[in-house]
Amino acid sequence: MTRVLFVCLGNICRSPLGEGVLRHLARELELAVEADSAGTAAYHAGEAPDPRSSAVAAKHGVSLAGQRARQVRADDFERFDLILAMDAANLRDLRARRPKDARAKLVRFRSYDPEGDGDVPDPYYGGPGGFDEVFAMVERTCRALLAGLE
Ligand code: 4NP
């Protein structure tokens, strides 16, 4: 079983999509992968995903139902095999929190993107088109990640 944690800032827009899409694809491909997500900040702790993320996921047959935002914890660095930062700021924050000798591999999510590298742009303050762009990026990158695990 490979355990993967997606991390963004608020854990309501980008990382819930990572969690939902990876879980969905792993089930489809019958791969033993567990997905979760968290935020570097606690502003939205306890909240459901942003409705714009849930809507774009639903449009593609992916459910984010039951997800609730939470902040990253120290034990995440032991519980997960792979921690994926959605952008460079998230990666910096995670590196600063990472306990010494932590087990988890910590990388930027789009290092697995076959169509490019860089950040998953924060869609929070933009229009709904931003969520479509993020979904496409998350989906192709999750597929490439799973192909590497197979
Ligand atoms: P996320 O998006 O990091 O993809 O969940 C954001 C959500 C909330 C805020 C910023 C980004 N915020 O400032 O409240």
mmCIF file of C-alpha atoms and ligand atoms in Angstrom:
data_model
loop_
_atom_site.group_PDB
_atom_site.id
_atom_site.type_symbol
_atom_site.label_atom_id
_atom_site.label_comp_id
_atom_site.label_asym_id
_atom_site.label_seq_id
_atom_site.Cartn_x
_atom_site.Cartn_y
_atom_site.Cartn_z
ATOM 1 C CA MET A 1 0.000 0.000 0.000
ATOM 2 C CA THR A 2 1.346 3.413 -0.972
ATOM 3 C CA ARG A 3 0.074 6.310 1.132
ATOM 4 C CA VAL A 4 -0.005 9.717 -0.550
ATOM 5 C CA LEU A 5 -0.776 13.113 1.029
ATOM 6 C CA PHE A 6 -1.608 16.158 -1.123
ATOM 7 C CA VAL A 7 -0.872 19.540 0.431
ATOM 8 C CA CYS A 8 -1.914 23.058 -0.598
ATOM 9 C CA LEU A 9 -2.532 26.226 1.425
ATOM 10 C CA GLY A 10 -6.169 26.000 2.523
ATOM 11 C CA ASN A 11 -7.018 22.328 1.758
ATOM 12 C CA ILE A 12 -10.269 23.400 0.129
ATOM 13 C CA CYS A 13 -9.400 23.904 -3.576
ATOM 14 C CA ARG A 14 -6.363 22.106 -5.001
ATOM 15 C CA SER A 15 -5.377 19.306 -2.614
ATOM 16 C CA PRO A 16 -8.950 17.954 -2.242
ATOM 17 C CA LEU A 17 -8.928 17.499 -6.035
ATOM 18 C CA GLY A 18 -5.635 15.615 -5.783
ATOM 19 C CA GLU A 19 -7.046 13.359 -3.085
ATOM 20 C CA GLY A 20 -10.308 12.708 -4.940
ATOM 21 C CA VAL A 21 -8.736 12.133 -8.346
ATOM 22 C CA LEU A 22 -5.952 9.855 -7.094
ATOM 23 C CA ARG A 23 -8.409 7.755 -5.085
ATOM 24 C CA HIS A 24 -10.749 7.535 -8.071
ATOM 25 C CA LEU A 25 -8.019 6.501 -10.525
ATOM 26 C CA ALA A 26 -6.415 4.029 -8.095
ATOM 27 C CA ARG A 27 -9.771 2.321 -7.659
ATOM 28 C CA GLU A 28 -10.283 2.210 -11.426
ATOM 29 C CA LEU A 29 -6.794 0.733 -11.943
ATOM 30 C CA GLU A 30 -7.084 -1.558 -8.906
ATOM 31 C CA LEU A 31 -3.946 -0.141 -7.312
ATOM 32 C CA ALA A 32 -3.302 -0.228 -3.570
ATOM 33 C CA VAL A 33 -3.004 3.498 -3.022
ATOM 34 C CA GLU A 34 -4.436 5.511 -0.165
ATOM 35 C CA ALA A 35 -4.926 9.269 -0.618
ATOM 36 C CA ASP A 36 -5.466 12.089 1.842
ATOM 37 C CA SER A 37 -4.995 15.877 1.802
ATOM 38 C CA ALA A 38 -4.148 18.718 4.163
ATOM 39 C CA GLY A 39 -3.316 22.432 4.186
ATOM 40 C CA THR A 40 -0.272 24.270 5.440
ATOM 41 C CA ALA A 41 -2.729 26.796 6.956
ATOM 42 C CA ALA A 42 -5.647 26.083 9.287
ATOM 43 C CA TYR A 43 -7.991 28.877 8.041
ATOM 44 C CA HIS A 44 -10.515 26.429 6.649
ATOM 45 C CA ALA A 45 -10.115 23.492 9.059
ATOM 46 C CA GLY A 46 -13.295 21.423 9.302
ATOM 47 C CA GLU A 47 -14.780 22.837 6.076
ATOM 48 C CA ALA A 48 -15.910 20.852 3.039
ATOM 49 C CA PRO A 49 -14.072 21.462 -0.249
ATOM 50 C CA ASP A 50 -14.783 24.687 -2.151
ATOM 51 C CA PRO A 51 -18.001 24.128 -4.166
ATOM 52 C CA ARG A 52 -16.126 25.028 -7.348
ATOM 53 C CA SER A 53 -13.715 22.108 -6.754
ATOM 54 C CA SER A 54 -16.577 19.730 -5.986
ATOM 55 C CA ALA A 55 -18.378 20.874 -9.151
ATOM 56 C CA VAL A 56 -15.444 20.384 -11.501
ATOM 57 C CA ALA A 57 -14.738 16.981 -9.937
ATOM 58 C CA ALA A 58 -18.371 15.895 -10.288
ATOM 59 C CA LYS A 59 -18.321 16.957 -13.946
ATOM 60 C CA HIS A 60 -15.604 14.310 -14.416
ATOM 61 C CA GLY A 61 -17.277 11.622 -12.297
ATOM 62 C CA VAL A 62 -15.079 12.203 -9.236
ATOM 63 C CA SER A 63 -16.652 12.684 -5.815
ATOM 64 C CA LEU A 64 -15.114 14.832 -3.067
ATOM 65 C CA ALA A 65 -17.944 13.915 -0.665
ATOM 66 C CA GLY A 66 -16.939 13.472 2.954
ATOM 67 C CA GLN A 67 -13.686 15.416 2.666
ATOM 68 C CA ARG A 68 -12.983 17.971 5.408
ATOM 69 C CA ALA A 69 -10.087 20.406 5.551
ATOM 70 C CA ARG A 70 -7.341 19.936 8.104
ATOM 71 C CA GLN A 71 -3.885 21.302 8.718
ATOM 72 C CA VAL A 72 -0.709 19.256 8.168
ATOM 73 C CA ARG A 73 0.528 17.523 11.338
ATOM 74 C CA ALA A 74 3.975 16.329 12.378
ATOM 75 C CA ASP A 75 2.907 12.671 12.236
ATOM 76 C CA ASP A 76 1.932 13.048 8.554
ATOM 77 C CA PHE A 77 5.652 12.873 7.814
ATOM 78 C CA GLU A 78 5.686 9.367 9.308
ATOM 79 C CA ARG A 79 2.312 8.063 8.163
ATOM 80 C CA PHE A 80 2.674 8.865 4.474
ATOM 81 C CA ASP A 81 5.139 7.515 1.910
ATOM 82 C CA LEU A 82 4.807 10.506 -0.377
ATOM 83 C CA ILE A 83 3.844 14.113 0.416
ATOM 84 C CA LEU A 84 3.016 16.200 -2.654
ATOM 85 C CA ALA A 85 3.205 20.001 -2.468
ATOM 86 C CA MET A 86 0.931 21.828 -4.909
ATOM 87 C CA ASP A 87 3.210 24.865 -5.246
ATOM 88 C CA ALA A 88 6.646 26.148 -4.300
ATOM 89 C CA ALA A 89 5.374 28.021 -1.228
ATOM 90 C CA ASN A 90 3.665 24.855 0.052
ATOM 91 C CA LEU A 91 6.925 22.953 -0.472
ATOM 92 C CA ARG A 92 8.886 25.591 1.456
ATOM 93 C CA ASP A 93 6.401 25.470 4.336
ATOM 94 C CA LEU A 94 6.482 21.681 4.415
ATOM 95 C CA ARG A 95 10.275 21.595 4.433
ATOM 96 C CA ALA A 96 10.273 23.956 7.406
ATOM 97 C CA ARG A 97 7.879 21.689 9.321
ATOM 98 C CA ARG A 98 9.418 18.389 8.356
ATOM 99 C CA PRO A 99 10.770 16.611 11.451
ATOM 100 C CA LYS A 100 14.376 15.560 11.173
ATOM 101 C CA ASP A 101 14.724 11.981 9.833
ATOM 102 C CA ALA A 102 11.078 11.952 8.697
ATOM 103 C CA ARG A 103 10.160 8.987 6.541
ATOM 104 C CA ALA A 104 7.963 10.580 3.860
ATOM 105 C CA LYS A 105 9.369 11.642 0.518
ATOM 106 C CA LEU A 106 8.491 15.311 -0.020
ATOM 107 C CA VAL A 107 8.242 16.650 -3.576
ATOM 108 C CA ARG A 108 6.378 19.146 -5.720
ATOM 109 C CA PHE A 109 3.329 17.427 -7.249
ATOM 110 C CA ARG A 110 3.986 18.620 -10.805
ATOM 111 C CA SER A 111 7.414 17.050 -10.855
ATOM 112 C CA TYR A 112 5.313 14.091 -12.134
ATOM 113 C CA ASP A 113 3.464 16.185 -14.789
ATOM 114 C CA PRO A 114 4.334 14.899 -18.283
ATOM 115 C CA GLU A 115 3.326 18.286 -19.777
ATOM 116 C CA GLY A 116 5.439 20.581 -17.637
ATOM 117 C CA ASP A 117 6.667 21.452 -14.213
ATOM 118 C CA GLY A 118 5.949 24.309 -11.836
ATOM 119 C CA ASP A 119 3.069 25.202 -9.568
ATOM 120 C CA VAL A 120 -0.549 24.144 -9.556
ATOM 121 C CA PRO A 121 -1.943 27.701 -9.673
ATOM 122 C CA ASP A 122 -4.156 28.728 -6.768
ATOM 123 C CA PRO A 123 -7.668 29.082 -8.293
ATOM 124 C CA TYR A 124 -9.290 30.507 -5.122
ATOM 125 C CA TYR A 125 -9.541 34.162 -6.216
ATOM 126 C CA GLY A 126 -10.063 33.505 -9.930
ATOM 127 C CA GLY A 127 -13.048 32.458 -12.027
ATOM 128 C CA PRO A 128 -14.383 28.948 -12.592
ATOM 129 C CA GLY A 129 -12.058 28.453 -15.595
ATOM 130 C CA GLY A 130 -9.173 28.198 -13.145
ATOM 131 C CA PHE A 131 -10.743 25.100 -11.633
ATOM 132 C CA ASP A 132 -10.988 23.382 -15.030
ATOM 133 C CA GLU A 133 -7.321 24.105 -15.646
ATOM 134 C CA VAL A 134 -6.378 22.764 -12.204
ATOM 135 C CA PHE A 135 -8.491 19.639 -12.730
ATOM 136 C CA ALA A 136 -6.782 18.827 -16.043
ATOM 137 C CA MET A 137 -3.355 19.327 -14.489
ATOM 138 C CA VAL A 138 -4.229 17.186 -11.466
ATOM 139 C CA GLU A 139 -5.725 14.396 -13.551
ATOM 140 C CA ARG A 140 -2.853 13.954 -15.998
ATOM 141 C CA THR A 141 -0.285 14.255 -13.201
ATOM 142 C CA CYS A 142 -2.079 11.659 -11.032
ATOM 143 C CA ARG A 143 -2.190 9.284 -14.009
ATOM 144 C CA ALA A 144 1.564 9.687 -14.532
ATOM 145 C CA LEU A 145 2.209 9.215 -10.821
ATOM 146 C CA LEU A 146 0.185 5.994 -10.755
ATOM 147 C CA ALA A 147 1.857 4.703 -13.913
ATOM 148 C CA GLY A 148 5.161 5.095 -12.062
ATOM 149 C CA LEU A 149 3.819 3.106 -9.103
ATOM 150 C CA GLU A 150 2.458 0.245 -11.200
HETATM 151 P P1 4NP B 1 -6.137 25.996 -1.787
HETATM 152 O O1 4NP B 1 -6.771 27.419 -2.125
HETATM 153 O O2 4NP B 1 -4.795 26.253 -1.122
HETATM 154 O O3 4NP B 1 -5.987 25.366 -3.122
HETATM 155 O O4 4NP B 1 -7.119 25.281 -0.888
HETATM 156 C C1 4NP B 1 -6.927 28.438 -1.184
HETATM 157 C C2 4NP B 1 -7.984 28.403 -0.320
HETATM 158 C C3 4NP B 1 -8.173 29.434 0.584
HETATM 159 C C4 4NP B 1 -7.288 30.489 0.615
HETATM 160 C C5 4NP B 1 -6.222 30.527 -0.241
HETATM 161 C C6 4NP B 1 -6.042 29.489 -1.143
HETATM 162 N N1 4NP B 1 -7.489 31.558 1.533
HETATM 163 O O5 4NP B 1 -6.732 32.535 1.497
HETATM 164 O O6 4NP B 1 -8.430 31.506 2.340
#
